[in-house]
mmCIF file of C-alpha atoms in Angstrom:
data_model
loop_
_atom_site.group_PDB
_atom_site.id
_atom_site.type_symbol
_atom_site.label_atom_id
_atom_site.label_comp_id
_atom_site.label_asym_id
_atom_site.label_seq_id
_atom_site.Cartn_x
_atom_site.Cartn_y
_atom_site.Cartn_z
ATOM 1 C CA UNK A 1 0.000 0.000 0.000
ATOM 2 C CA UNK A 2 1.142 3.178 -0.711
ATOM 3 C CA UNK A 3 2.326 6.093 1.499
ATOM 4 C CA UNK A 4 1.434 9.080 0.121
ATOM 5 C CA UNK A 5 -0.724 11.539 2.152
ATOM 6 C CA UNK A 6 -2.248 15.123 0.988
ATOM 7 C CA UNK A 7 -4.124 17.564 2.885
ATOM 8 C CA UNK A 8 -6.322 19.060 2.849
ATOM 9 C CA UNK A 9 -8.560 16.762 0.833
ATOM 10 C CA UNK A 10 -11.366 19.346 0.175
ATOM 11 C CA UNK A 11 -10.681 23.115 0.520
ATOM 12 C CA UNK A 12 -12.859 26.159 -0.416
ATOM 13 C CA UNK A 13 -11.825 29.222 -0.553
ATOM 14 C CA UNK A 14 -12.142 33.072 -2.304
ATOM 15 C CA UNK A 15 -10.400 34.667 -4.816
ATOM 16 C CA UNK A 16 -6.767 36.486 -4.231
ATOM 17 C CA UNK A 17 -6.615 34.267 -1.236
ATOM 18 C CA UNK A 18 -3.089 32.689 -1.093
ATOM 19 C CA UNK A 19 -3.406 28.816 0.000
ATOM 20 C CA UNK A 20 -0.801 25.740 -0.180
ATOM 21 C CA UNK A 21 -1.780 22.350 -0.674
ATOM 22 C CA UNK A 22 0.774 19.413 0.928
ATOM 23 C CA UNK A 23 1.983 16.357 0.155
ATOM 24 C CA UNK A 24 4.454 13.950 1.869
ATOM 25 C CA UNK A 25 5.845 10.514 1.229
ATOM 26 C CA UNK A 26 7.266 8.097 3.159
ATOM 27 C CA UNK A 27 8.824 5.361 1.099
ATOM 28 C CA UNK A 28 11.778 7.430 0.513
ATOM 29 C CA UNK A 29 11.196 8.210 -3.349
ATOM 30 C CA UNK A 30 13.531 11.046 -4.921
ATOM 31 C CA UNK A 31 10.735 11.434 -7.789
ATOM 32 C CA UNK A 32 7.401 13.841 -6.872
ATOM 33 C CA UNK A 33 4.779 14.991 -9.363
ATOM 34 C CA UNK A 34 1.963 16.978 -9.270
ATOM 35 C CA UNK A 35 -1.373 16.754 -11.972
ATOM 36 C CA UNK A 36 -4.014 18.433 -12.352
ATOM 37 C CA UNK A 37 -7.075 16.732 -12.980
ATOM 38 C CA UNK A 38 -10.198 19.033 -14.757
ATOM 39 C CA UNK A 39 -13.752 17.448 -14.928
ATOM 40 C CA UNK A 40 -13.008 15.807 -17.476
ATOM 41 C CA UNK A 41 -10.812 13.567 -16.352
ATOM 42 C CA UNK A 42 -7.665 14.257 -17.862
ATOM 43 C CA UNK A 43 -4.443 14.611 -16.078
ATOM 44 C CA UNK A 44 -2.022 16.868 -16.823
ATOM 45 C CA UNK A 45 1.822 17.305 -15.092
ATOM 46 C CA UNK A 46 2.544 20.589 -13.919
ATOM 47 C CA UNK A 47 5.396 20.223 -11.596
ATOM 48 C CA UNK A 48 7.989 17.851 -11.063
ATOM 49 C CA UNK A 49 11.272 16.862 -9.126
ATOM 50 C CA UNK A 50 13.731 14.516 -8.835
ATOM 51 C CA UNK A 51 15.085 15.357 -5.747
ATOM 52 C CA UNK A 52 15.777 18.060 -3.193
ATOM 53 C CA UNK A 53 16.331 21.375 -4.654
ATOM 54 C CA UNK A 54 15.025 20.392 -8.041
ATOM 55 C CA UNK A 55 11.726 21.126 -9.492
ATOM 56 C CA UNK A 56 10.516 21.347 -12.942
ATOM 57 C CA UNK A 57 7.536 22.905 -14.707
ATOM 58 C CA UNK A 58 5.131 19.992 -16.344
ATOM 59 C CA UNK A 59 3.422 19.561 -19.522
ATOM 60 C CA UNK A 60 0.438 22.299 -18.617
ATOM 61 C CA UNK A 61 1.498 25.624 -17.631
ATOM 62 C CA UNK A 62 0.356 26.920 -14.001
ATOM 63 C CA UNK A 63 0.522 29.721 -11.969
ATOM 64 C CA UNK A 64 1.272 27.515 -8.802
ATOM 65 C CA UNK A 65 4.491 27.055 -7.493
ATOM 66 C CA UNK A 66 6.090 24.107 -6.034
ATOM 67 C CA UNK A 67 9.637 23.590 -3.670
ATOM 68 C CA UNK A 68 11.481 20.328 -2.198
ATOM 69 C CA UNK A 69 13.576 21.034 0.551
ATOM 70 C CA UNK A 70 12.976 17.663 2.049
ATOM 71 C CA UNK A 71 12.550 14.193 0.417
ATOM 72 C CA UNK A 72 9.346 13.545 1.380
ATOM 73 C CA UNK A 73 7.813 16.415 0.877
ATOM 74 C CA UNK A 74 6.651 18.286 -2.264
ATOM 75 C CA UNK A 75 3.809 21.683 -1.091
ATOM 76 C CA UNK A 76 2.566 23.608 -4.322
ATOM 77 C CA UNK A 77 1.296 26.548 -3.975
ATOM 78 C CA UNK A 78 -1.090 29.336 -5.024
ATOM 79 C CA UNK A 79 -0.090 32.957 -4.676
ATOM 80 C CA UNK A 80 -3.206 34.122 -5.490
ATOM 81 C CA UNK A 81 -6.205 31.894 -6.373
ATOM 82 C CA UNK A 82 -8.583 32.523 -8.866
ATOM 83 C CA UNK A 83 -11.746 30.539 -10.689
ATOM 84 C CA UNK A 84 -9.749 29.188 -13.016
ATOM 85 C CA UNK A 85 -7.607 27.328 -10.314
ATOM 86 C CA UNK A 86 -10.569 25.203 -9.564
ATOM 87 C CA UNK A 87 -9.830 21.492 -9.933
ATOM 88 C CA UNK A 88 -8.502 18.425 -8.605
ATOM 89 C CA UNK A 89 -4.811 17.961 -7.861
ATOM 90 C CA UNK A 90 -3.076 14.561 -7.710
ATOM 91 C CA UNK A 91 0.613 14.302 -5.955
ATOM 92 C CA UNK A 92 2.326 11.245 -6.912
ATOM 93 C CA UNK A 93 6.038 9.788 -5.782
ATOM 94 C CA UNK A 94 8.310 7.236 -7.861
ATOM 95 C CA UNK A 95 11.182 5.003 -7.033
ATOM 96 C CA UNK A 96 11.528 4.304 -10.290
ATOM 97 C CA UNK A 97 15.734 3.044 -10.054
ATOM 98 C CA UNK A 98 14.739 1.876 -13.585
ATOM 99 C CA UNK A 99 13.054 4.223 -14.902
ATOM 100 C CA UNK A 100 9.736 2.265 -15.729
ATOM 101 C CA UNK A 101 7.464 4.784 -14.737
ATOM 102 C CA UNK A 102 5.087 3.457 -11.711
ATOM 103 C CA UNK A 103 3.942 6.159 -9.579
ATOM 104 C CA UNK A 104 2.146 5.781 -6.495
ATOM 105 C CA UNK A 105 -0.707 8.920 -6.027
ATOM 106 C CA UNK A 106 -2.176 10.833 -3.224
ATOM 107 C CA UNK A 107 -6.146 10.494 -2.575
ATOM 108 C CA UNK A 108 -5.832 14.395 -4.235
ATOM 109 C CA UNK A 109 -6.983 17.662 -2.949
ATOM 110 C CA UNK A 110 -9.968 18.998 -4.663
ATOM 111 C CA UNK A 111 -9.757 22.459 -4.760
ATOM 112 C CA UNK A 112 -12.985 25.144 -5.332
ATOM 113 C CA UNK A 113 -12.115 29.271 -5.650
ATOM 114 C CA UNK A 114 -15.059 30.877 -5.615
ATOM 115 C CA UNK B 1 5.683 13.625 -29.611
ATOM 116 C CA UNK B 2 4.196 10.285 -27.529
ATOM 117 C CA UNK B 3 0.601 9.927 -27.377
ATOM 118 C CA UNK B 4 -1.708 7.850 -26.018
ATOM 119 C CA UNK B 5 -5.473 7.463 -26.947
ATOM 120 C CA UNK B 6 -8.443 5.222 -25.528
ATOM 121 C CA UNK B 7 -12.031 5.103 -26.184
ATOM 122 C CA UNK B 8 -14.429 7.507 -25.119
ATOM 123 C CA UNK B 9 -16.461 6.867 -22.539
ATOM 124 C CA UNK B 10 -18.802 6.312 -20.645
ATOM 125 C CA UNK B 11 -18.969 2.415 -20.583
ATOM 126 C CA UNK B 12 -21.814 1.264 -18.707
ATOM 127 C CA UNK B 13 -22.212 -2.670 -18.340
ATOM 128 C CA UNK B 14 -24.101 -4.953 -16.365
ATOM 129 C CA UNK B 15 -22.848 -7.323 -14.079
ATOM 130 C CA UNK B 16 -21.321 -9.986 -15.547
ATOM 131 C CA UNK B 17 -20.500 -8.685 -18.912
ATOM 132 C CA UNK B 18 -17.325 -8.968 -20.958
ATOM 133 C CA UNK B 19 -15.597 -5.403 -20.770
ATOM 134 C CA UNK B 20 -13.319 -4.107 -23.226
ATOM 135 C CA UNK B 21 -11.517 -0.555 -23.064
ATOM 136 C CA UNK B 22 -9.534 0.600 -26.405
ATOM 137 C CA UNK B 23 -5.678 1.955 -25.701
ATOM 138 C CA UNK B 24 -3.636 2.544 -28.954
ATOM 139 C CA UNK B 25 -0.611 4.713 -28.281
ATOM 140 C CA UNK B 26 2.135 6.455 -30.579
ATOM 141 C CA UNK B 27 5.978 6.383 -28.851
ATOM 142 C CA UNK B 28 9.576 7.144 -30.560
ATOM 143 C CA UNK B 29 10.953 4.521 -28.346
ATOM 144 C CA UNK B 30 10.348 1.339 -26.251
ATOM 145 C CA UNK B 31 7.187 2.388 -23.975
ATOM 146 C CA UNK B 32 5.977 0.620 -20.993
ATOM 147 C CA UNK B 33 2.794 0.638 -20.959
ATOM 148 C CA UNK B 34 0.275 1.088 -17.967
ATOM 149 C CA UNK B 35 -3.226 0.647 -16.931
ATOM 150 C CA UNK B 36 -4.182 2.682 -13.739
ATOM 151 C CA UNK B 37 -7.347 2.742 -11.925
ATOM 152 C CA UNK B 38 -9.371 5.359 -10.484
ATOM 153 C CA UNK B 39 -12.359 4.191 -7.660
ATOM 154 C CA UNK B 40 -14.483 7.740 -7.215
ATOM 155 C CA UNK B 41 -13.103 10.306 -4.812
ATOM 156 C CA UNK B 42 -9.406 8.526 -4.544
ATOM 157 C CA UNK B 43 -6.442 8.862 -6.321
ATOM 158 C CA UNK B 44 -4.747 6.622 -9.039
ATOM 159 C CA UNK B 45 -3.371 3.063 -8.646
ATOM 160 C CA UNK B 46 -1.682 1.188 -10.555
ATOM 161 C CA UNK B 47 -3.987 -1.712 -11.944
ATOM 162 C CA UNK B 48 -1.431 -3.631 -14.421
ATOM 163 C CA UNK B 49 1.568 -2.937 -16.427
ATOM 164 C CA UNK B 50 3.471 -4.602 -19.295
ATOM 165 C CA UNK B 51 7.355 -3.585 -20.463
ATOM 166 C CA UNK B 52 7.838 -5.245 -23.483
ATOM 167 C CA UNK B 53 6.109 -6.139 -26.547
ATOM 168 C CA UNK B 54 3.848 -9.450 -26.351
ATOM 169 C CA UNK B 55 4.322 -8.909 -22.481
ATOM 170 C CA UNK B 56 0.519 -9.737 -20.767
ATOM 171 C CA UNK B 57 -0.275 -7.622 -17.746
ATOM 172 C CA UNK B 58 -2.917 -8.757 -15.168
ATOM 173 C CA UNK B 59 -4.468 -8.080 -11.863
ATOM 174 C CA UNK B 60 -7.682 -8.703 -10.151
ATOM 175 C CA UNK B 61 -9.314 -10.399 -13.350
ATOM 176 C CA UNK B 62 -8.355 -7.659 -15.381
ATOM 177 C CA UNK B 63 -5.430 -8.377 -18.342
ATOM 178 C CA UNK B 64 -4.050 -6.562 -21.371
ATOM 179 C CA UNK B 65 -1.186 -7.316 -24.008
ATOM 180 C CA UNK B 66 1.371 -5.058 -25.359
ATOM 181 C CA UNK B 67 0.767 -5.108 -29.160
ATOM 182 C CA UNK B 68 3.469 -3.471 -30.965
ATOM 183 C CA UNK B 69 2.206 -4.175 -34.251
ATOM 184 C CA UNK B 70 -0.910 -2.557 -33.455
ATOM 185 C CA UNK B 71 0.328 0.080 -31.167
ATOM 186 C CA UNK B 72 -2.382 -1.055 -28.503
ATOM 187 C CA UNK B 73 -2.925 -1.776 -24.766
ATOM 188 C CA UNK B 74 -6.395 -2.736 -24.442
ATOM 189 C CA UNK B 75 -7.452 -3.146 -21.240
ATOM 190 C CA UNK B 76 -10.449 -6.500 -20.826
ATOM 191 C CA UNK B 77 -12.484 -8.392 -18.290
ATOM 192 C CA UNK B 78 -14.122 -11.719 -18.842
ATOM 193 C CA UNK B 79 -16.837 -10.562 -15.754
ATOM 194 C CA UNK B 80 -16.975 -7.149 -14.469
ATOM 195 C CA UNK B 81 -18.302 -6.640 -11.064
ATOM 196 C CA UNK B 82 -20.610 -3.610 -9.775
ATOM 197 C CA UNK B 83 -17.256 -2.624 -7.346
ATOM 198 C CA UNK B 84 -15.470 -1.962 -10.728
ATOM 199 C CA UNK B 85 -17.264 0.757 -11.934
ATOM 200 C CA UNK B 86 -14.112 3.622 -11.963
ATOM 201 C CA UNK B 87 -12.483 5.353 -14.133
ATOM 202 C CA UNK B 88 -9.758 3.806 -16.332
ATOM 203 C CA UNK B 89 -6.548 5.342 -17.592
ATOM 204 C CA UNK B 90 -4.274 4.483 -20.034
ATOM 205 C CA UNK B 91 -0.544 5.322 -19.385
ATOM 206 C CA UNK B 92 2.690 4.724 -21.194
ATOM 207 C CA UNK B 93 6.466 5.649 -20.382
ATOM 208 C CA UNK B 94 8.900 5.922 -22.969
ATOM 209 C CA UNK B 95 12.134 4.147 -22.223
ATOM 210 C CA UNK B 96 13.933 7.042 -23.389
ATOM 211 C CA UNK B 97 12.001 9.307 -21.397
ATOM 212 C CA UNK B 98 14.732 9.796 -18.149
ATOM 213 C CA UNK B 99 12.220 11.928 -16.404
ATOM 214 C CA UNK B 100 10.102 8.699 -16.039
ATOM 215 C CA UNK B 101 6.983 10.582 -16.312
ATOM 216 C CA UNK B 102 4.011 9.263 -17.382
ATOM 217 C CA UNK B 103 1.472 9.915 -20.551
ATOM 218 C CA UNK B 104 -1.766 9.456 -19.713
ATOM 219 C CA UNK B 105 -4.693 8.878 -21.880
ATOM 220 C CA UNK B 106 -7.995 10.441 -21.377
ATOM 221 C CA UNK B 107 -9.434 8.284 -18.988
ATOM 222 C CA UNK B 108 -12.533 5.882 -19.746
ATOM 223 C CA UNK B 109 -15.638 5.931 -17.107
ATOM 224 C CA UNK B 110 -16.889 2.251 -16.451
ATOM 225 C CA UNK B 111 -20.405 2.076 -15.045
ATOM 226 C CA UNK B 112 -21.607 -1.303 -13.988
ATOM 227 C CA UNK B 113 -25.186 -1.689 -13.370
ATOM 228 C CA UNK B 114 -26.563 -5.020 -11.292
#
């Protein structure tokens, strides 16, 4: 089973308001992603990193932010929300020594900016 | 670039049926190739995977083989269940990709009715 927590599950809030959703993972994995997931179901990568200090920008440009100072854990963050931010984000963690691209996911925050 | 493409859904069964979700993907190199579940309000897990061509992936009734004459993943299940009714992605990871991220398809709904 995996061991990947994010908090807070559900969280609505106004617009401008600055808010940080967190994930942490305890197997130890140097690989952390974060998707967004719209209504429709698709996923898209925004951020990534491979390991403290590094992050990348994903597939889908975002206005949210993202840092690793520790291994096991990867916060994003919104300066300044706005409707548009509204969806689901998915945190997800690899091992992946091989490189064959199983990721173990958060239970995702849902996010709602009114 | 790599793509990956399933059928549109949603698929809505009843119990006992034979299922059958469409995955054809397009890669530049040697993809492994991925089918994760989603069970509503959760995140992602991985349901099966295959890492070379003819390879057959199963888990919890569910298989697929890696066709790379066809390009295609496709997920089946000789009996579906009313506790399978999620959503269904498709996922692939290029062997050349060292970022080991994952492209995911669209995702397929599966409905099963008793």
């Amino acid at each position: 089973e995996a061991d990947i927590y994010q908090t807070p599950r559900y969280l609505v809030i106004g617009t401008g308001k600055k808010i940080t959703l967190e994930c942490s993972q305890t197997m130890g994995h140097d690989k952390m992603y974060w998707y967004q997931q719209d209504p429709g179901m698709e996923l898209h990568l925004i951020h990534y990193s491979y390991g403290v200090n590094s992050t990348e920008k994903g597939d889908l440009s975002s206005e949210s932010t993202v840092s690793r100072i520790r291994t096991e854990h990867f916060p994003l963050t919104l300066e300044s929300a706005r409707p548009s931010h509204t969806s689901q984000y998915l945190c997800a963690s690899s091992e992946d020594s091989r490189n064959t691209g199983e990721l173990f996911f958060g239970e995702g925050s849902r996010l709602t900016v009114l | 670039g790599d793509s990956v493409t399933q059928m549109e859904g949603p698929v809505t069964l009843s119990e006992e049926a034979f299922l059958t979700i469409n995955c054809t993907y397009t890669a530049t190199g040697y993809p492994s190739l991925f089918w994760y579940v989603q069970y509503p309000g959760e995140g992602l897990q991985l349901l099966l995977k295959a890492t070379k061509a003819d390879d057959k992936g199963s888990n919890k009734g569910f298989e697929a083989t890696y066709r790379k004459e066809t390009t295609s993943f496709h997920l089946e299940k000789g009996s579906v269940q009313v506790s399978d009714s999620a959503v269904y992605f498709c996922a692939l990871s290029d062997e050349w990709n060292q970022g080991g991220k994952l492209i995911f398809g669209q995702g397929t709904e599966l409905s099963v009715k008793p």
